mmCIF file of C-alpha atoms in Angstrom:
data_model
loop_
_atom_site.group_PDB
_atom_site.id
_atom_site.type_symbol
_atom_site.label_atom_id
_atom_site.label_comp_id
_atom_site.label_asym_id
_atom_site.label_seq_id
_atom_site.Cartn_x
_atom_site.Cartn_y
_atom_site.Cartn_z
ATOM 1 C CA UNK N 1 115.483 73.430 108.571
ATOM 2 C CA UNK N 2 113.815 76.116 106.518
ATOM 3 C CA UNK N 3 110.137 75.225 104.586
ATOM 4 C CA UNK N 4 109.925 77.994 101.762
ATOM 5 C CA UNK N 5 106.071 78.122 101.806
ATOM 6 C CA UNK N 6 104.003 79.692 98.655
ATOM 7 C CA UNK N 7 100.735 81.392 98.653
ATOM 8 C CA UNK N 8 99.672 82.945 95.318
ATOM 9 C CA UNK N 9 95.642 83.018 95.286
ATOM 10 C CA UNK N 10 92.556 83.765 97.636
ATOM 11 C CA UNK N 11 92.270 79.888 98.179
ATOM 12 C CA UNK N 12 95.882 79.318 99.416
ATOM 13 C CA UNK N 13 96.206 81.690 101.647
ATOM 14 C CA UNK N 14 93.166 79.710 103.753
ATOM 15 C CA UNK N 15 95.465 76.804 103.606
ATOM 16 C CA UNK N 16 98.795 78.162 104.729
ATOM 17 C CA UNK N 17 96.845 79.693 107.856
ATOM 18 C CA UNK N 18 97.172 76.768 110.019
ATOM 19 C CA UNK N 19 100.483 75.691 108.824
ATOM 20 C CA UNK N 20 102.315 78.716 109.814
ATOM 21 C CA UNK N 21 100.476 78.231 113.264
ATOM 22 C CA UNK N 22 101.664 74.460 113.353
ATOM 23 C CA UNK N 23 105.300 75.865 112.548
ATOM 24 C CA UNK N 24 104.876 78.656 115.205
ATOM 25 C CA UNK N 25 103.732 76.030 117.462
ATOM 26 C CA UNK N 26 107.179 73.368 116.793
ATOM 27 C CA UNK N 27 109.223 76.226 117.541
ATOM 28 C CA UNK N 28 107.491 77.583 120.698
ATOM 29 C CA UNK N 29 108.596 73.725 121.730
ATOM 30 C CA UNK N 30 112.233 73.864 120.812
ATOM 31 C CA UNK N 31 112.150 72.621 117.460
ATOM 32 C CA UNK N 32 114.714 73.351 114.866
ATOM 33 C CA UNK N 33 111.974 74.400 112.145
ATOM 34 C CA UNK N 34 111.777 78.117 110.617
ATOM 35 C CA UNK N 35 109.871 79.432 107.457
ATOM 36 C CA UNK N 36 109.873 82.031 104.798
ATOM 37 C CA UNK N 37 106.516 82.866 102.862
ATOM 38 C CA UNK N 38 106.407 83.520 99.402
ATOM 39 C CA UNK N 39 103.279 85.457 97.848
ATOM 40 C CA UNK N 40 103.231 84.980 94.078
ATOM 41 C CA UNK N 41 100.746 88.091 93.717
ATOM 42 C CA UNK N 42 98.791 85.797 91.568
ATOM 43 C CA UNK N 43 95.707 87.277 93.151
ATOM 44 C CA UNK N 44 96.458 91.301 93.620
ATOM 45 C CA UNK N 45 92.781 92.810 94.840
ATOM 46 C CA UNK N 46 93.071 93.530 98.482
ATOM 47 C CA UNK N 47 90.149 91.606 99.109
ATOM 48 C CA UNK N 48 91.134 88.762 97.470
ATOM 49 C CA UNK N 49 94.369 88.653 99.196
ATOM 50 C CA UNK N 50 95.868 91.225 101.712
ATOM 51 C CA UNK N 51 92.371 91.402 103.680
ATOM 52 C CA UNK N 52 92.623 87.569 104.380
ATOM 53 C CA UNK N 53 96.745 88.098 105.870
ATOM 54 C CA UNK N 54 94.890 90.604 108.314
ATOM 55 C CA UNK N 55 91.639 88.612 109.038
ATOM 56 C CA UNK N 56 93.051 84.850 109.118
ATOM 57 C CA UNK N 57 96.582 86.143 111.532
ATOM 58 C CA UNK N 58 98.755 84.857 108.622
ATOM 59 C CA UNK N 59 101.709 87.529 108.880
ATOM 60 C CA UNK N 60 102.536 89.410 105.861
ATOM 61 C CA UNK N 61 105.045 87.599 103.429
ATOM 62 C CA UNK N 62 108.630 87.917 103.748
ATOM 63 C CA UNK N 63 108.875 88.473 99.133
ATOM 64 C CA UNK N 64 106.080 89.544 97.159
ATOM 65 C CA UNK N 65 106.538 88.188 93.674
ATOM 66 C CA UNK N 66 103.916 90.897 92.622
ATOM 67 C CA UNK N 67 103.086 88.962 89.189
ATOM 68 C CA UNK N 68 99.722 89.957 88.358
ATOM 69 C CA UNK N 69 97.399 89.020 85.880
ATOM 70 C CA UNK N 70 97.949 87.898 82.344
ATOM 71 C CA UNK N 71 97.756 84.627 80.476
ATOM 72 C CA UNK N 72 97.950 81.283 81.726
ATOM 73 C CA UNK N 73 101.690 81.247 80.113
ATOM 74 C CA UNK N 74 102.367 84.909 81.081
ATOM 75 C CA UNK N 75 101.659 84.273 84.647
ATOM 76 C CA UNK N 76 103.429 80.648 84.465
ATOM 77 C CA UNK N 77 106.414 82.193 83.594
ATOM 78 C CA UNK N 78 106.521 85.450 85.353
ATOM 79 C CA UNK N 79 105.911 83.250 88.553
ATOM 80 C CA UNK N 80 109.069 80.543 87.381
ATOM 81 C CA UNK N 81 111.637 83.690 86.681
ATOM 82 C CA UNK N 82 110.685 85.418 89.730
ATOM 83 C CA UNK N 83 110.690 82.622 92.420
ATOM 84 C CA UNK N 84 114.266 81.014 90.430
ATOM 85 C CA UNK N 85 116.275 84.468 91.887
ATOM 86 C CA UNK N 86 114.203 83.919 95.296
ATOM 87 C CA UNK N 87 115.780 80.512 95.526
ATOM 88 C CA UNK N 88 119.008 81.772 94.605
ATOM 89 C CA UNK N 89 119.106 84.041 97.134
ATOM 90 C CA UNK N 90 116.965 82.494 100.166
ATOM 91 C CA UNK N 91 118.334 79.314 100.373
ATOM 92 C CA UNK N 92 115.799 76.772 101.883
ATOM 93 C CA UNK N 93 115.222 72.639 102.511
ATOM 94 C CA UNK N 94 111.947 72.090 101.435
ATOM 95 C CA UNK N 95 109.215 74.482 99.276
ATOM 96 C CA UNK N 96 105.826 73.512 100.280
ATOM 97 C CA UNK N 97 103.108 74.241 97.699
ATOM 98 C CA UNK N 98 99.122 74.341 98.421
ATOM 99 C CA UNK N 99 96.239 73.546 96.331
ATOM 100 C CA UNK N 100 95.933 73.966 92.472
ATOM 101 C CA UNK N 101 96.572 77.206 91.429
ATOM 102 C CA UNK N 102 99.264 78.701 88.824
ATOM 103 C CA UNK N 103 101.322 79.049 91.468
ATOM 104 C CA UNK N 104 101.908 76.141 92.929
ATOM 105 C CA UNK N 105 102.385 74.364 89.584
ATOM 106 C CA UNK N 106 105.257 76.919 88.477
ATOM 107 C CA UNK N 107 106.831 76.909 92.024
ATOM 108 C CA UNK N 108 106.963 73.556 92.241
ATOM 109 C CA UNK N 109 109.090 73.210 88.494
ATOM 110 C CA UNK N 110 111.689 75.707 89.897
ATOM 111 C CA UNK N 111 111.814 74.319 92.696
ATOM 112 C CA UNK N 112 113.112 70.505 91.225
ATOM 113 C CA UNK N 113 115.211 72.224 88.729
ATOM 114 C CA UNK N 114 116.737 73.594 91.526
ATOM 115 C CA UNK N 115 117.378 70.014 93.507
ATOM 116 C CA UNK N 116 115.278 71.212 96.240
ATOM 117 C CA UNK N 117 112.130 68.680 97.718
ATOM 118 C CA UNK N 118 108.929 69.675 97.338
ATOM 119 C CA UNK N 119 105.934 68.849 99.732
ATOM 120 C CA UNK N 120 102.108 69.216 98.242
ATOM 121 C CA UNK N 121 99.408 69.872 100.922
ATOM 122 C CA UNK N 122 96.012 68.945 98.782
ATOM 123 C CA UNK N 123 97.969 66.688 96.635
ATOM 124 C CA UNK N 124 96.075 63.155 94.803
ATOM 125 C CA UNK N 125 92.654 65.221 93.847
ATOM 126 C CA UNK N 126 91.640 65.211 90.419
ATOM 127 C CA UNK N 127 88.684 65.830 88.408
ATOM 128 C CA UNK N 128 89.514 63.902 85.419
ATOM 129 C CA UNK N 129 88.431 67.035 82.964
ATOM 130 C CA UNK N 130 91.436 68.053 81.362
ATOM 131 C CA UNK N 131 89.496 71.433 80.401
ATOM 132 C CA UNK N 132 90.570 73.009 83.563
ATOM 133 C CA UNK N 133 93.650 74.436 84.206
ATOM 134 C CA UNK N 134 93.704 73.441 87.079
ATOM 135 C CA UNK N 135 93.578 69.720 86.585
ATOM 136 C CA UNK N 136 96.700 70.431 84.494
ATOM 137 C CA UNK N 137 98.317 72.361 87.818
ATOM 138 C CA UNK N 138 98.247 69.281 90.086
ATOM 139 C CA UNK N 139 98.788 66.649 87.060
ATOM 140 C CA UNK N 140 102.331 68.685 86.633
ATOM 141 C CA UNK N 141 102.516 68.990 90.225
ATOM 142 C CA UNK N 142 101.925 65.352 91.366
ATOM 143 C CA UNK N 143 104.561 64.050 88.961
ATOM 144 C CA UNK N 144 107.675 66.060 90.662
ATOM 145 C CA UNK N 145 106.427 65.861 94.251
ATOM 146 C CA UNK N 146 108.462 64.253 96.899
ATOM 147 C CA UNK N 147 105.822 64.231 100.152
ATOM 148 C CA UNK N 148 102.456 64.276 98.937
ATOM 149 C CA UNK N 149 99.464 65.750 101.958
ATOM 150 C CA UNK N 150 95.987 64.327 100.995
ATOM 151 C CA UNK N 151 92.825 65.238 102.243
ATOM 152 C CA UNK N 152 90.916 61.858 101.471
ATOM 153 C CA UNK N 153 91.565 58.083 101.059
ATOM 154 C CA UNK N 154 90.733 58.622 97.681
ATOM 155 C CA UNK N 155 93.203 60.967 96.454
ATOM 156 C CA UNK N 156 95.480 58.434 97.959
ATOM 157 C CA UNK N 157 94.723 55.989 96.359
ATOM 158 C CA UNK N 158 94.792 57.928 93.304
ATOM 159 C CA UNK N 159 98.644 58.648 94.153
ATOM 160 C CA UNK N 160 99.241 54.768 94.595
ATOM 161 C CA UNK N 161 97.102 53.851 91.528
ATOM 162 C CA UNK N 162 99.522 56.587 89.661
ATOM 163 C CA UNK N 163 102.779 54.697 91.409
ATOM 164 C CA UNK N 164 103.208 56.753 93.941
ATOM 165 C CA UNK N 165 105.269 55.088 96.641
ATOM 166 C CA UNK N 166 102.967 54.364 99.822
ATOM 167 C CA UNK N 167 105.791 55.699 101.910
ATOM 168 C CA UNK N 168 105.290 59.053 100.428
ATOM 169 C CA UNK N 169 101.786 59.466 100.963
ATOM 170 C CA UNK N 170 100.628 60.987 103.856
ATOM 171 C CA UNK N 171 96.577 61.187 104.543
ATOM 172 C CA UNK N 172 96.044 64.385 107.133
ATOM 173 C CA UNK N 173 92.974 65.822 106.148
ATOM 174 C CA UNK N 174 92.068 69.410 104.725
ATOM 175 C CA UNK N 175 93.669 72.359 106.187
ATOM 176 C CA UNK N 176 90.542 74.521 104.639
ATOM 177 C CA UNK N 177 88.863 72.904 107.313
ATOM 178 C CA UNK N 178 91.150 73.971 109.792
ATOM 179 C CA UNK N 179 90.481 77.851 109.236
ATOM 180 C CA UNK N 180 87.492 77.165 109.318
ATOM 181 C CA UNK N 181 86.928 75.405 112.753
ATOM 182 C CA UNK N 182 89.194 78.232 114.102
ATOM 183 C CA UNK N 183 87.481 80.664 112.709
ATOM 184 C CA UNK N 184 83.569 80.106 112.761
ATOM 185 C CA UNK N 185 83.303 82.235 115.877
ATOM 186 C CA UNK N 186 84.479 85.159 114.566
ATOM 187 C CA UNK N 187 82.621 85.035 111.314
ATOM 188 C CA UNK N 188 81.373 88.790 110.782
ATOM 189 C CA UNK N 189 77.936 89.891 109.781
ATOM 190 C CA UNK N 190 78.853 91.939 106.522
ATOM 191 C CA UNK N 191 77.122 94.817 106.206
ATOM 192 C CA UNK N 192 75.473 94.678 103.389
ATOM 193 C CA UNK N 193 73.605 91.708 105.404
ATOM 194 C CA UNK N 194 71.076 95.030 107.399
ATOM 195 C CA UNK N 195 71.505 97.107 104.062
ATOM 196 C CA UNK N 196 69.714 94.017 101.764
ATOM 197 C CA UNK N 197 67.507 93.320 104.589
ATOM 198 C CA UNK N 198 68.705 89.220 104.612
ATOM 199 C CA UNK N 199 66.872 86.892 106.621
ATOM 200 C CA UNK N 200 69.052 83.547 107.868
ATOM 201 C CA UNK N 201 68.125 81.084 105.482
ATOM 202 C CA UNK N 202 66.282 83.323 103.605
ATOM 203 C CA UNK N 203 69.072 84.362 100.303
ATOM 204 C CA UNK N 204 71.179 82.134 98.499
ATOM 205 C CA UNK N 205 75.166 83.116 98.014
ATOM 206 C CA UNK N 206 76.494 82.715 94.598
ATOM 207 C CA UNK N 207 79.891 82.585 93.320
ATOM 208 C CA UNK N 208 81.656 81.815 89.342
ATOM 209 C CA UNK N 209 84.662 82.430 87.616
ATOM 210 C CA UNK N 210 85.641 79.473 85.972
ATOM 211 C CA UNK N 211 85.697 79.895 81.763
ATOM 212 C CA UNK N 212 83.373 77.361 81.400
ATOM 213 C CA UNK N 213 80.381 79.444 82.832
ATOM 214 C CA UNK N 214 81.733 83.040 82.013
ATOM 215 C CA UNK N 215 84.039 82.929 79.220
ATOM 216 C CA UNK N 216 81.284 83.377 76.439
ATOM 217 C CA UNK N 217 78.354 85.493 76.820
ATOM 218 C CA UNK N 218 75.007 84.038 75.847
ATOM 219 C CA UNK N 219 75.952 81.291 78.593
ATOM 220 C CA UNK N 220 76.530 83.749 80.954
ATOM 221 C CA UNK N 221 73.618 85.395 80.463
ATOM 222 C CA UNK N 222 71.706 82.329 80.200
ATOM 223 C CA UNK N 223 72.770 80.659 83.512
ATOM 224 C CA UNK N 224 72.388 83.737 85.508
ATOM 225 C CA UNK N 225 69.077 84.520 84.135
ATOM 226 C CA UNK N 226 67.947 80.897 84.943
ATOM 227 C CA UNK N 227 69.438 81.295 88.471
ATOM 228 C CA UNK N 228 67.559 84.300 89.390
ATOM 229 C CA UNK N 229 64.396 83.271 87.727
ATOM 230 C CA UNK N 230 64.263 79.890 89.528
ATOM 231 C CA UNK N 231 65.908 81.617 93.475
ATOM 232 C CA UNK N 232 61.734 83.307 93.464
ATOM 233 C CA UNK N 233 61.684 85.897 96.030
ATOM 234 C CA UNK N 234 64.889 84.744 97.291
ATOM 235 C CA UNK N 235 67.912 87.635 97.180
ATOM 236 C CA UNK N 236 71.388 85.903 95.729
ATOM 237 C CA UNK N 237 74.296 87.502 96.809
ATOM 238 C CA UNK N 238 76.481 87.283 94.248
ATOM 239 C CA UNK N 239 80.785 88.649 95.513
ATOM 240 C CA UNK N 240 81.895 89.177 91.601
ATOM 241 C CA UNK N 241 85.267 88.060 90.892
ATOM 242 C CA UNK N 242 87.212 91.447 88.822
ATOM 243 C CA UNK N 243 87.839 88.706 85.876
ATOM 244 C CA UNK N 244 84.202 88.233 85.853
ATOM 245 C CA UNK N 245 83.516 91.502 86.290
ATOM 246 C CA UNK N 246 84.347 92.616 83.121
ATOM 247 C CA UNK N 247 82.693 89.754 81.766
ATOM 248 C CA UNK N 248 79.423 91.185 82.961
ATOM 249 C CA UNK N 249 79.497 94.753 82.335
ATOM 250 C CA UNK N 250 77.499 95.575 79.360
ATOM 251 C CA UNK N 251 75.170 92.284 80.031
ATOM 252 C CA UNK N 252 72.737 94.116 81.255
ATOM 253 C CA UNK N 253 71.522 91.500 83.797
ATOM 254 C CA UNK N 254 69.422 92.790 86.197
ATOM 255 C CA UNK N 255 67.218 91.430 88.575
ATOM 256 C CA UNK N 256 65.269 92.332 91.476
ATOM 257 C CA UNK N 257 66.999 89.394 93.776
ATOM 258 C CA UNK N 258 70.077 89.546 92.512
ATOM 259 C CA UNK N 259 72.757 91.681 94.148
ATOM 260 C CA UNK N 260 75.910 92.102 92.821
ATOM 261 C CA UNK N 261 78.594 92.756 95.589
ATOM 262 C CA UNK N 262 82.203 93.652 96.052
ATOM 263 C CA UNK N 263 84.614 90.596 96.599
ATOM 264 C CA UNK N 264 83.936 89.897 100.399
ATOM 265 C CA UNK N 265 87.106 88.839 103.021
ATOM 266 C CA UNK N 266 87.065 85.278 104.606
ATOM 267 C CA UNK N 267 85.112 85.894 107.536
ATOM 268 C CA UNK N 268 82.028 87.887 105.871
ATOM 269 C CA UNK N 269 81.754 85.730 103.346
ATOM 270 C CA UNK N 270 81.393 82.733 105.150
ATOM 271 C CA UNK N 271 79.411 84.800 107.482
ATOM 272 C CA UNK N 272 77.035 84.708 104.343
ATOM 273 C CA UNK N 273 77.714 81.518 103.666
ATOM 274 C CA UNK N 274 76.941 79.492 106.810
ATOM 275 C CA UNK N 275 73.277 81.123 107.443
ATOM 276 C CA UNK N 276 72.386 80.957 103.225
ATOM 277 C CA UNK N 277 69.380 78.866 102.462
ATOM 278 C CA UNK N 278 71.657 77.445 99.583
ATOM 279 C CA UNK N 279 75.071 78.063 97.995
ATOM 280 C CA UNK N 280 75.476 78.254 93.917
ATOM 281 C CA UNK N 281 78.929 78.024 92.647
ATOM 282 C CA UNK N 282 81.562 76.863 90.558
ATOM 283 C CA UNK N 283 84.202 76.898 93.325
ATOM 284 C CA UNK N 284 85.970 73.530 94.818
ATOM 285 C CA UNK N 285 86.616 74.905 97.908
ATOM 286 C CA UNK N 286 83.891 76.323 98.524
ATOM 287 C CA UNK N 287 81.902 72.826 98.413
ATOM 288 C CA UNK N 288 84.181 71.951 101.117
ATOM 289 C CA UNK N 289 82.982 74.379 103.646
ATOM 290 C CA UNK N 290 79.557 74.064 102.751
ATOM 291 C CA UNK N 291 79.639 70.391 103.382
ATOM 292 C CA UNK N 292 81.233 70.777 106.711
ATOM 293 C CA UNK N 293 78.718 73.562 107.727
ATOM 294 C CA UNK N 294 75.994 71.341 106.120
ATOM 295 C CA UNK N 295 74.453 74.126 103.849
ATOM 296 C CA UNK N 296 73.046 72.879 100.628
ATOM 297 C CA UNK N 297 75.573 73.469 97.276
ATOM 298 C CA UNK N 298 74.485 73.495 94.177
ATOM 299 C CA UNK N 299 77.629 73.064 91.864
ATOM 300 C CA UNK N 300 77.640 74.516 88.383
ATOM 301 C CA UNK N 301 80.101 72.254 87.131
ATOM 302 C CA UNK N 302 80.030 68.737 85.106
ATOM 303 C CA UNK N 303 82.675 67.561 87.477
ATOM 304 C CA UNK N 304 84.441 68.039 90.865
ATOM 305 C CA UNK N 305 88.220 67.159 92.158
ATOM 306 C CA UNK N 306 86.272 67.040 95.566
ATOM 307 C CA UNK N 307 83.944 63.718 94.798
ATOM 308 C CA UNK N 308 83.493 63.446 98.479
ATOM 309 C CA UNK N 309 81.252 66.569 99.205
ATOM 310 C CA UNK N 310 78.764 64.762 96.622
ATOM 311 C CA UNK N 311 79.125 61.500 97.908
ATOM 312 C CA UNK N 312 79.119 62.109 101.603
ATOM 313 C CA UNK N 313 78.071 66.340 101.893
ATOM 314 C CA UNK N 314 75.701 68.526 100.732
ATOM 315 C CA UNK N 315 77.112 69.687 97.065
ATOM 316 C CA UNK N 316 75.124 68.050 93.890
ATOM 317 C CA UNK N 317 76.573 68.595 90.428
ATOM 318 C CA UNK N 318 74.679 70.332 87.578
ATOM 319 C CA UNK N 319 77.281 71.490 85.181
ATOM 320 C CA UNK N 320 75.496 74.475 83.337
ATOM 321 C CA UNK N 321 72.747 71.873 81.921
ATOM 322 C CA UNK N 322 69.037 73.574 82.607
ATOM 323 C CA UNK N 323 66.970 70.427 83.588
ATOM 324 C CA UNK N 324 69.474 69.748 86.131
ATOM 325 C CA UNK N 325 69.753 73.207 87.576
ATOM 326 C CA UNK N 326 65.651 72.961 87.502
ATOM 327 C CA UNK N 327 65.528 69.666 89.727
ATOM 328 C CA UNK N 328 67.981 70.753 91.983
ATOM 329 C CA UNK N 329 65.645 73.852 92.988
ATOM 330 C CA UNK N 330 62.887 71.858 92.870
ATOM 331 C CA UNK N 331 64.885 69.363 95.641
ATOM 332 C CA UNK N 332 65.825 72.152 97.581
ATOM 333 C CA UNK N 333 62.408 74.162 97.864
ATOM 334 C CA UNK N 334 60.888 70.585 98.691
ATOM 335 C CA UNK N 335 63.054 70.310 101.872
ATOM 336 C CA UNK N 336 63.968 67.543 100.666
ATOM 337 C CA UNK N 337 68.120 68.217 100.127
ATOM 338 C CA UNK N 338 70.403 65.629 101.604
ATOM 339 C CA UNK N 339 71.931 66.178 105.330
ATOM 340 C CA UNK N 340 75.450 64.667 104.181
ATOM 341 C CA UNK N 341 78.295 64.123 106.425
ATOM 342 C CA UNK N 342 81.842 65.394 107.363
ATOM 343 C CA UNK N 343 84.286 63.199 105.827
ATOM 344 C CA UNK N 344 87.478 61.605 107.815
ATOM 345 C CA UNK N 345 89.752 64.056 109.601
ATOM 346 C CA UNK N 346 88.377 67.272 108.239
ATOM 347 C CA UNK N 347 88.373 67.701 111.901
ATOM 348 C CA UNK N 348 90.687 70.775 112.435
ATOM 349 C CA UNK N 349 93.876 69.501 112.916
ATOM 350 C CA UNK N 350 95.177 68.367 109.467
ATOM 351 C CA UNK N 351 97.851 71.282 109.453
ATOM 352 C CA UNK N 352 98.943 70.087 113.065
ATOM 353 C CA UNK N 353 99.879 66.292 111.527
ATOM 354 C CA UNK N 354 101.147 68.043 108.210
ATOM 355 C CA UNK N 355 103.688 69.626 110.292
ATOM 356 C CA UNK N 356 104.346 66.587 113.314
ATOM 357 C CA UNK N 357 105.567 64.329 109.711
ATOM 358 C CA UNK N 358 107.976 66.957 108.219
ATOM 359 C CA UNK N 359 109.231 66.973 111.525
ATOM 360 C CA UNK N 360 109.423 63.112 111.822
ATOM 361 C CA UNK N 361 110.548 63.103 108.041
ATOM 362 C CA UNK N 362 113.962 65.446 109.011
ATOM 363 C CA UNK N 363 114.097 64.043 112.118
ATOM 364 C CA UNK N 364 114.319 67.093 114.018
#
């Protein structure tokens, strides 16, 4: 059988990592199971996507949709008309989608319309704020999946709670995690770690680029302003996202501790990330790897698809509101921020029993 797998931003292309290296693995033992991979070019910047292909061993995709950016709707349906003629001439059994991204939502409507099954590694996860577009990816994605891959009990249970059948529902764990494990040995010191003079555990690592924090400028301005104010003496290192980039320019936001910084690959950043004295950030994923390298994360959002790094790890939510940003420094100077721990199978092998059910699903 042939898995069409699709990649379209930074975030999947951490995912499909260790599921290419589960397939590669099936068919080093005889089994029946090929792949082609599909980048939507949702994410174009070579450091937000061709540097992680190089860095993370994933090889280089077979069709390169090369979509771009544009509107929600622009990129929705540049994505749809594009991967429709892939199908129709790459023939495949099953398209396997990642995450929450454009992408996957638009890939996974073709898909259907074109009678073919679609598995959803990450699926179940929801954040219950229909503000984000992504909560209105996997809503749209959830309701036409046929094998759903969850990283929690919980987002299982949100599947059967949604009628889901139980027979559909497989709980493997989180493929981030996966990368990760594999690759926290050959995290690299960036260089702008000697240049900045960082100390481990001495500099904070920020990241945003969801509309709610840098869509309008006075709360921009205001957030990062509070940020660097309350981080003291302590550099942030702050990888700026191009959309946000043009947010900022003309902001005028300059601080002594804050450091604005290129978009860094996988393995600097969370080079930067595992030896930071705390994480601030409006990323999912990102709360993830700080809870399973058991850094402090400071969330700047009013709510998370990923309710077990706050329950069990080391994130805390703060949306944008200052009090709360203000006690959660106060927490973390006091030494005084929570341990957590790693939840259920985010143990490295979640891609490995992703893979070992398709197999038992097509019997092959």
């Amino acid at each position: 059988m042939t898995i069409t797998i699709i990649a379209g931003a930074r975030p999947n292309f951490m995912k499909i990592a260790p599921i290419i290296e589960a397939i590669k693995q099936k068919q080093s033992e005889g089994v029946p199971l090929n792949y082609q991979l599909i980048h939507t070019g949702q994410h174009y910047d070579k450091n937000l996507s061709d540097t992680f292909f190089e860095e993370l061993n994933i090889p280089f995709p077979d069709i390169n949709l090369n979509v771009k950016s544009g509107t929600q709707a622009e990129q929705t349906g540049a994505i749809m008309i594009g991967f429709e003629k892939v199908l129709a001439e790459n023939p495949t059994d099953l398209v396997m989608v990642v995450g929450d991204v454009t992408s996957t939502m638009a890939c996974t409507i073709v898909a259907k319309k074109a009678g073919i099954k679609v598995a959803h590694v990450e699926a179940g996860i929801r954040s219950g704020d229909m503000n984000m577009p992504e909560e209105i990816n996997r809503i749209v994605t959830d309701s036409l999946t046929d094998y759903f891959f969850t990283t929690t009990p919980l987002a299982s249970q949100t599947l059967e709670d949604l009628g889901v059948d139980k027979s559909q529902i497989y709980f493997v764990g989180n493929v981030m995690i996966d990368t990760l494990r594999k690759n926290e040995s050959r995290l690299q010191q960036p260089e702008l770690f000697k240049s900045l003079q960082l100390q481990e555990k001495k500099y904070m690592v920020m990241t945003l680029h969801r509309p709610s924090n840098v869509d309008e400028e006075e709360q921009l301005k205001a957030l990062i302003t509070q940020l660097a104010q309350l981080a003291k003496d302590y550099p942030i290192i702050f990888p700026v996202h191009p959309r946000t980039k043009k947010l900022l320019e003309g902001l005028n936001l300059n601080f002594d501790n804050l450091h604005y910084v290129a978009p860094l690959g996988y393995l600097e950043f969370n080079y930067l990330v595992k030896n930071a004295f705390a994480v601030l950030t409006d990323s999912g994923g990102i709360t993830e790897e700080t809870t399973v390298m058991h850094v402090p994360c400071i969330t700047l959002r009013d709510s998370t698809e990923r309710p077990e790094t706050c329950t069990m790890g080391t994130n805390v939510l703060v949306g944008n509101d200052p009090e709360k940003i203000t006690q959660a420094f106060k927490t973390l100077f006091s030494g005084n921020w929570k341990k957590g721990e790693i939840p259920e199978l985010w143990d490295g092998h979640a891609a490995k029993r992703i893979i070992d059910n398709i197999v038992d699903i097509y019997k092959l």
